[in-house]
mmCIF file of C-alpha atoms in Angstrom:
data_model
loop_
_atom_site.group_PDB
_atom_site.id
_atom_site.type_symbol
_atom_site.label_atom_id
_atom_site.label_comp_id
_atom_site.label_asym_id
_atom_site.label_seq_id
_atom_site.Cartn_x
_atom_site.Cartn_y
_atom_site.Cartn_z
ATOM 1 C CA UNK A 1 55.730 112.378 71.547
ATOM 2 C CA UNK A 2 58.788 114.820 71.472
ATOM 3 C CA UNK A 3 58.622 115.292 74.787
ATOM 4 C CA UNK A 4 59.092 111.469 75.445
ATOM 5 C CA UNK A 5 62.069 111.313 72.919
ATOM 6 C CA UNK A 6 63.786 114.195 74.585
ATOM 7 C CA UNK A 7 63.491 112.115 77.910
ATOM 8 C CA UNK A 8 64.395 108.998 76.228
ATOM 9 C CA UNK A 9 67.590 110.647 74.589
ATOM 10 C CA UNK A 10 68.183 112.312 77.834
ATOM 11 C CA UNK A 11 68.045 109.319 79.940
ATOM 12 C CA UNK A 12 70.435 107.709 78.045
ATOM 13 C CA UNK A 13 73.227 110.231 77.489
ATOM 14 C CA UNK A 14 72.807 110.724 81.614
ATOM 15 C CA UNK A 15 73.400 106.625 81.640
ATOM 16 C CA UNK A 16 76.512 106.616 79.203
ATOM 17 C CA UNK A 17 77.693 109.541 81.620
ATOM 18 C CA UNK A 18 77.704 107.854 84.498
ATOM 19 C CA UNK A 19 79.110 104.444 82.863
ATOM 20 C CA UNK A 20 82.468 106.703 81.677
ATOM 21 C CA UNK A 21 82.532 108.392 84.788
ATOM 22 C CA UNK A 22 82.690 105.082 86.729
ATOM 23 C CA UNK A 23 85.280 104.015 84.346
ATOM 24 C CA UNK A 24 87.135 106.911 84.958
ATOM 25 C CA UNK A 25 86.856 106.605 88.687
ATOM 26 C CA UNK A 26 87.960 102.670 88.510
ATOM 27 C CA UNK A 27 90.253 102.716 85.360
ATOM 28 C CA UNK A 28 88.808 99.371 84.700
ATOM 29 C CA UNK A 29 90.217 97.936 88.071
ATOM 30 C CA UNK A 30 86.284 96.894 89.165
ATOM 31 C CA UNK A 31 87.761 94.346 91.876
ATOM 32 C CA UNK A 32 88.886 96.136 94.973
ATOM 33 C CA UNK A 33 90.576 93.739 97.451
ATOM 34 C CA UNK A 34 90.933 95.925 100.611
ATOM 35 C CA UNK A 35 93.395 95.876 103.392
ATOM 36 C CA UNK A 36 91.710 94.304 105.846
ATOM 37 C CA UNK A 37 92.612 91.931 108.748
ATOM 38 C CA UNK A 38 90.571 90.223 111.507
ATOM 39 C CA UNK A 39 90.906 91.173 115.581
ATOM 40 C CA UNK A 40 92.739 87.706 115.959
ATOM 41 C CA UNK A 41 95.218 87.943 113.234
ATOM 42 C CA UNK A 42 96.622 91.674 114.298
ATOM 43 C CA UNK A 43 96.845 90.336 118.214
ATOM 44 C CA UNK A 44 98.912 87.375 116.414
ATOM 45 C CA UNK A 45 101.067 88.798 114.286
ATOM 46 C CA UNK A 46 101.701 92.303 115.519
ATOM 47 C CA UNK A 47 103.801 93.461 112.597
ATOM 48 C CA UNK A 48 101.204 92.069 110.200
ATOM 49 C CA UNK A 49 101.009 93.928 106.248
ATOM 50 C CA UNK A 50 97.842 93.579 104.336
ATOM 51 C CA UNK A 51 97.861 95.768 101.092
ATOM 52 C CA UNK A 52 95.299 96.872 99.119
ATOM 53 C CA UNK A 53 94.596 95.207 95.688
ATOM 54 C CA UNK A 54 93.414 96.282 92.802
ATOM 55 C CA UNK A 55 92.539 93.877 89.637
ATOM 56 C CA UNK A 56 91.366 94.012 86.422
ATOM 57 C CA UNK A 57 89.698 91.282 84.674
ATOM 58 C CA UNK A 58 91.372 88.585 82.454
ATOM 59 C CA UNK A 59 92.201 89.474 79.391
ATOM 60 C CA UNK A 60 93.985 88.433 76.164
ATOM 61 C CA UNK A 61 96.658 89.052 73.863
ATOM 62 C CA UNK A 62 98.488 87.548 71.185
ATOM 63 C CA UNK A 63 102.430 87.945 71.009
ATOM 64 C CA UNK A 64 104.451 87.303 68.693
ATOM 65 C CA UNK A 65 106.140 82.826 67.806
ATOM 66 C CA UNK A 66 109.993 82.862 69.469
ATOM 67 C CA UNK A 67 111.110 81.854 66.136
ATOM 68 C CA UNK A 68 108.437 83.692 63.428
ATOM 69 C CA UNK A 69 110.550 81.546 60.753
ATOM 70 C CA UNK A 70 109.065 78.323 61.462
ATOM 71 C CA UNK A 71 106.598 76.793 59.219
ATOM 72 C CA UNK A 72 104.221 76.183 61.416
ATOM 73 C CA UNK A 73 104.671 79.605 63.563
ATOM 74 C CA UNK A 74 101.874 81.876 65.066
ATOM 75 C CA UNK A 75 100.603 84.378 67.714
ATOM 76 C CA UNK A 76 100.889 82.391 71.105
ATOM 77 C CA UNK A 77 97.775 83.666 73.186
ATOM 78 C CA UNK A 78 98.884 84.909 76.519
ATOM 79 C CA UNK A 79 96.353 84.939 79.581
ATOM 80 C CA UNK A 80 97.213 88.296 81.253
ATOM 81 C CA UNK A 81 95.955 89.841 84.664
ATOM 82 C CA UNK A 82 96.425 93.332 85.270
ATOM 83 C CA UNK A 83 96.605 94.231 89.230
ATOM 84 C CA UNK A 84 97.497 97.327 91.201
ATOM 85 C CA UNK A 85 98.617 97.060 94.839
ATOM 86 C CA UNK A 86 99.490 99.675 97.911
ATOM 87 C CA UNK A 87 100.114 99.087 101.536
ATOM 88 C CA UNK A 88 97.582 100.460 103.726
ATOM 89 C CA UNK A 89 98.013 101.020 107.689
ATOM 90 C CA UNK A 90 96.002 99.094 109.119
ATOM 91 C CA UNK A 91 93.312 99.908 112.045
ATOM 92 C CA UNK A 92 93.627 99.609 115.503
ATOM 93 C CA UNK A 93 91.709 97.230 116.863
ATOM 94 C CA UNK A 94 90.130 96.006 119.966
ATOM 95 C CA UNK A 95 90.331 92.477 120.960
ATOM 96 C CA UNK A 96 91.825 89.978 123.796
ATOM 97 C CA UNK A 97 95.458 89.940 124.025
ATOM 98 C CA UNK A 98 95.514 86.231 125.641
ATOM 99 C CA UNK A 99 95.661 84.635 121.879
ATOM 100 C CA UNK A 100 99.547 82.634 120.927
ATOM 101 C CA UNK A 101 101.579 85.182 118.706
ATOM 102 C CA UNK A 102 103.329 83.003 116.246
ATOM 103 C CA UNK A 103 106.784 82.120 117.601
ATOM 104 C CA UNK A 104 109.128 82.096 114.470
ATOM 105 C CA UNK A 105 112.421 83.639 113.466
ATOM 106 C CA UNK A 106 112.577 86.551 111.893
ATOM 107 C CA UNK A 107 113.669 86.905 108.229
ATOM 108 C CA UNK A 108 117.196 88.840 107.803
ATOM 109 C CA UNK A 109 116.768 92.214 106.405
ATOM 110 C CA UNK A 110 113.670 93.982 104.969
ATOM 111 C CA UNK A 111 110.677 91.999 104.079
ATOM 112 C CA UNK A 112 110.427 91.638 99.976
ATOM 113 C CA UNK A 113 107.508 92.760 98.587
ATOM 114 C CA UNK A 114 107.627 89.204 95.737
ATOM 115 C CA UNK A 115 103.921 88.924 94.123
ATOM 116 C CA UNK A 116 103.494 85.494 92.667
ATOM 117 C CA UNK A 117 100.034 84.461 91.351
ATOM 118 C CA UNK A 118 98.765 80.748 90.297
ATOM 119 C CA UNK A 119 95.594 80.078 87.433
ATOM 120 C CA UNK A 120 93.729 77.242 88.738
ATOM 121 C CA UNK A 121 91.457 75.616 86.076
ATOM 122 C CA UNK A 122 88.609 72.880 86.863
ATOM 123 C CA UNK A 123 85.496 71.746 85.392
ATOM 124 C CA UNK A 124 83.345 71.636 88.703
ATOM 125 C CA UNK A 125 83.162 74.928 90.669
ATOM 126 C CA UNK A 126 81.642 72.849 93.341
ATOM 127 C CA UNK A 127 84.792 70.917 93.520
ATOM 128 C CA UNK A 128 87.421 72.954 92.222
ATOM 129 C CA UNK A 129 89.550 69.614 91.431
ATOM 130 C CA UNK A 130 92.317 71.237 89.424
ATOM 131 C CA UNK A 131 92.239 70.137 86.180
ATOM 132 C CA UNK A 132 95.826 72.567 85.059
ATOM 133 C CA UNK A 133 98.063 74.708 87.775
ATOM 134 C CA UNK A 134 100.114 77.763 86.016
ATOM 135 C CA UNK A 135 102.512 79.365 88.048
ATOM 136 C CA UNK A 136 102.850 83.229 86.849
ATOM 137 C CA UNK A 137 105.079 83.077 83.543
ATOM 138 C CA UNK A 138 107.768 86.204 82.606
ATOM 139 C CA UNK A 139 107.294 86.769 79.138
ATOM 140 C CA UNK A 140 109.067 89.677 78.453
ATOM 141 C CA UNK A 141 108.021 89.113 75.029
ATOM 142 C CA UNK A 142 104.297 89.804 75.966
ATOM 143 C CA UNK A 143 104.313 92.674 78.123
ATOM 144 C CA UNK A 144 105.754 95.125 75.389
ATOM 145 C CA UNK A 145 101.553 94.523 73.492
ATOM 146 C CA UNK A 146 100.270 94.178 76.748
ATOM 147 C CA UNK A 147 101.296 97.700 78.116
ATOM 148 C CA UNK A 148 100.017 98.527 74.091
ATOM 149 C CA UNK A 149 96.595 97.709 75.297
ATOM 150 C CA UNK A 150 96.393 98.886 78.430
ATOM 151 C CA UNK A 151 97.800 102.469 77.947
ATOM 152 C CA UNK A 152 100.357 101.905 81.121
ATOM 153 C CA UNK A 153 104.155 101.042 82.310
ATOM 154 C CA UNK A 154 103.585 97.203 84.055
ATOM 155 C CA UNK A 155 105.701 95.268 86.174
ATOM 156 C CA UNK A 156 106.522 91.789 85.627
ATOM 157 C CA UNK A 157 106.348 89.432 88.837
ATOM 158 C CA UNK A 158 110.648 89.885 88.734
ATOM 159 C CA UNK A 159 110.957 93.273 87.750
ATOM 160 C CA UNK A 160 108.431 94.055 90.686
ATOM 161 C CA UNK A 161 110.291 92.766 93.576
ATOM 162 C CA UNK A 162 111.155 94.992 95.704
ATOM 163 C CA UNK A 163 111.073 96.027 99.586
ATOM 164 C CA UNK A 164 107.875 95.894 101.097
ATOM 165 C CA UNK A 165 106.641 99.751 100.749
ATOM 166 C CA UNK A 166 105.825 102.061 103.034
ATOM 167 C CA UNK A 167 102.286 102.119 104.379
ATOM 168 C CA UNK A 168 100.434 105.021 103.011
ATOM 169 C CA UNK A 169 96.882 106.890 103.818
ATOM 170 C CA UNK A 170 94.112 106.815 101.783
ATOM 171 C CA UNK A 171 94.033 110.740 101.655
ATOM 172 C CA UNK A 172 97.457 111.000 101.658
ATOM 173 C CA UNK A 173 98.113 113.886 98.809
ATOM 174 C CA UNK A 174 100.448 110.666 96.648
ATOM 175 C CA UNK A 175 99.242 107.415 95.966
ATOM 176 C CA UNK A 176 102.126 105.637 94.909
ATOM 177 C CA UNK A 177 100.156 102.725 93.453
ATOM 178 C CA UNK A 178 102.564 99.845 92.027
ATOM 179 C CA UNK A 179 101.267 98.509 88.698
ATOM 180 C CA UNK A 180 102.083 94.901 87.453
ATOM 181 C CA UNK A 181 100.935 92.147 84.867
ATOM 182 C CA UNK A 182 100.550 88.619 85.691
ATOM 183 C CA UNK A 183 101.169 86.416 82.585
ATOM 184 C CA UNK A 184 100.405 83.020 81.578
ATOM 185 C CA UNK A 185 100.780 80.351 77.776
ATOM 186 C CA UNK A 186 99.039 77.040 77.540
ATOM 187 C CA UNK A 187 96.081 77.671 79.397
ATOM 188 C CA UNK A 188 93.628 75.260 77.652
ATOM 189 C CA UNK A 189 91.204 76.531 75.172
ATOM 190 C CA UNK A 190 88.186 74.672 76.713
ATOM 191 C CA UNK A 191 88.861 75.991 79.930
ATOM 192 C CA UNK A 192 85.221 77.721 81.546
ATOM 193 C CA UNK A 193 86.256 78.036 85.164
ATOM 194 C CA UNK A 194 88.966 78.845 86.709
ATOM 195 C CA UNK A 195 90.635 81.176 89.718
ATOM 196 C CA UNK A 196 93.580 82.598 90.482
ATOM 197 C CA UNK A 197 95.636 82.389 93.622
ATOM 198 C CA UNK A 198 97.511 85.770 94.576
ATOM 199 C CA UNK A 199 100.444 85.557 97.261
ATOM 200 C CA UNK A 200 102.690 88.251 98.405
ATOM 201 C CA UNK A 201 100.249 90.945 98.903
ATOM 202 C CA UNK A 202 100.346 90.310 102.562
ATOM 203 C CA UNK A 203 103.472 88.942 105.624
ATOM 204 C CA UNK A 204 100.379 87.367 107.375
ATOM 205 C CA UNK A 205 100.640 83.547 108.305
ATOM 206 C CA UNK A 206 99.844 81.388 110.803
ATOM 207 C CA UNK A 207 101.435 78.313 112.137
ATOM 208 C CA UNK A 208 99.084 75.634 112.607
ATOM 209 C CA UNK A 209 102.061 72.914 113.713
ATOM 210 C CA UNK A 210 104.665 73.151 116.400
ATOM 211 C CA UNK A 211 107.584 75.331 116.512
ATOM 212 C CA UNK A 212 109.764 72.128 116.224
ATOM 213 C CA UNK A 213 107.381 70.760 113.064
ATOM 214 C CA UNK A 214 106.342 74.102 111.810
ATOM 215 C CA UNK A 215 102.922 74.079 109.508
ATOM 216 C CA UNK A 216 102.734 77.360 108.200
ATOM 217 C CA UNK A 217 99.873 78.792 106.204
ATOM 218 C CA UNK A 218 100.046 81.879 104.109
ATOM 219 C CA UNK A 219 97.549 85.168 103.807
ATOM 220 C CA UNK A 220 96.402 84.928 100.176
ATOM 221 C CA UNK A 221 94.313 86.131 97.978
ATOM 222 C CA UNK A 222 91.618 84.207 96.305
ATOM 223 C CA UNK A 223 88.991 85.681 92.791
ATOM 224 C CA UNK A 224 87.309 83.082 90.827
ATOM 225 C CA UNK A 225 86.493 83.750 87.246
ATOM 226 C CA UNK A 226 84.231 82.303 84.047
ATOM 227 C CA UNK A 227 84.744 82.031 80.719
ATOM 228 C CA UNK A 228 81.430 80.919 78.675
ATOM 229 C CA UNK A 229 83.312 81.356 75.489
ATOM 230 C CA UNK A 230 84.669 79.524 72.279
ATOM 231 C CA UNK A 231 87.625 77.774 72.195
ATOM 232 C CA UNK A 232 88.036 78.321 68.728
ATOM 233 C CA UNK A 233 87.347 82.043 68.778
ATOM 234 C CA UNK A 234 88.353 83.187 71.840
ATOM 235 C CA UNK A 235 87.850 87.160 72.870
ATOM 236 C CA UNK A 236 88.739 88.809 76.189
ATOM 237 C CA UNK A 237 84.912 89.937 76.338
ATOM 238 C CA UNK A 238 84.204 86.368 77.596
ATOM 239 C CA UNK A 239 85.735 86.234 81.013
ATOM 240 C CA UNK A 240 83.452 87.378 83.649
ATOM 241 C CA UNK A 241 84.374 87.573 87.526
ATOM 242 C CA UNK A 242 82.699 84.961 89.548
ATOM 243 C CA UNK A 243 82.335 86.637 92.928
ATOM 244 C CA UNK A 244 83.811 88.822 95.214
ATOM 245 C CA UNK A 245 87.547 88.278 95.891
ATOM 246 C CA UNK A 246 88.718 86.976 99.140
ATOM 247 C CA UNK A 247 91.516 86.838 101.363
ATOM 248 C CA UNK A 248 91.890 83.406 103.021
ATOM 249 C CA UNK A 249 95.122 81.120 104.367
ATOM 250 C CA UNK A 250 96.617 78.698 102.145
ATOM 251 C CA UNK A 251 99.403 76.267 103.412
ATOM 252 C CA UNK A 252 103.163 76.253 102.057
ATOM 253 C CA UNK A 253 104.855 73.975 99.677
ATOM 254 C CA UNK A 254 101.936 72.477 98.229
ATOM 255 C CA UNK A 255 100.502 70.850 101.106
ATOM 256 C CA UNK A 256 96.742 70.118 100.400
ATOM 257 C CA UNK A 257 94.304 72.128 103.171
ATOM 258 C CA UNK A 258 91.895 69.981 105.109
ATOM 259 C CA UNK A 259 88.961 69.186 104.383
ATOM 260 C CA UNK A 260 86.719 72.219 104.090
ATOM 261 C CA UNK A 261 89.331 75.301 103.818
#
């Protein structure tokens, strides 16, 4: 009997060791979007960018009413999403060179490195008909108890922009990682899925018009998420990822992708 205890006890201080050493390793960033690109997309677009991203899950906090003399003034809860990013090189690789390369103009200047990220909510994950679409808020406001509970300096999506970095190694000796916070009020309560839509992290695109009526779709990035909580007591412990992430094309300006994308 003591011997089973001691390998009971043992067993689990080995399995809360490994746990914190995984969170070490990951620093709670447990997606990994990686910087990857198909044969057809580098013979394309030869001066394609992919970076790698790094998120954590949802999460929330509670900030402060803009005017805390009202009557009827509380804590707003903020939606946050805290994400990592760094350009990779890409690999060389093998493929015909007899595909169209995207004829275009070139943008003046660098390329901007300009994160933006959209929460999608909707009822049927089958469907994903959008029941609210939030555009990225700046609430300066928020990111002062945000950075309280996560323990780091964040970037807003305007204090983040920025030339598009260097590409740098995976072994190289630095890792100059670029930390942000996506932010977001009025997401509503009953919401149980939901996904959100990150642009920015890559130049890819692809123009599936003419060059004289241009249809231009973007290299996003895509993570579904679910939320089998209470509206009326809402923790961050709820929000669970709902598969992998994914990078995909989306088209410009709002226009709706057939049928199928």
């Amino acid at each position: 009997m003591k011997f089973s205890s001691c390998f009971v006890l043992t067993s689990a201080m080995i399995l809360t060791l490994a746990v914190d050493a995984q969170a070490q390793l990951t620093r709670g960033f447990d997606r990994r979007i990686p910087s990857t690109a198909l044969n057809a997309e580098v013979i394309r677009q030869p001066s394609l960018q992919v970076m790698e991203v790094q998120i954590k899950l949802v999460r929330l906090a509670w900030v402060d009413p803009a005017d805390p003399k009202a009557s009827d003034a509380k804590k707003a809860e903020v939606w946050y999403l805290v994400w990592r990013a760094i350009n990779r090189p890409l690999r060389s690789r093998e493929g015909s060179d007899t595909l169209a390369v995207n004829q275009l103009d070139p943008l003046p200047g660098p390329m901007q490195f300009i994160p933006q990220f959209t929460l999608v909510t909707y009822d049927d994950p089958n469907t994903e008909i959008p029941n609210q679409i939030l555009p990225d808020q700046v609430l300066p406001g928020a990111i002062k108890e945000i950075e309280r509970i996560e323990r780091v300096p964040l970037n807003n999506s305007v204090s983040v922009i920025q030339d598009f970095p260097e590409t740098v190694a995976e072994d190289a000796e630095k890792q100059p990682w670029i930390y942000g916070v996506a932010t977001w009020k009025g997401v509503d309560p009953k919401t149980d899925h939901f996904k959100i839509l990150m642009t920015g992290f890559s130049n890819g695109y692809e123009n599936k018009g003419t060059i004289e009526e241009p249809e231009i779709w973007r290299k996003i990035i895509v993570q579904r998420f679910y939320r089998p909580g209470d509206e009326f007591d809402p923790t961050s412990k709820e929000f669970q990822f709902k598969g992998e992430p994914e990078w995909t094309y989306q088209p410009e300006r709002g226009k709706a992708a057939p049928e199928g994308n």
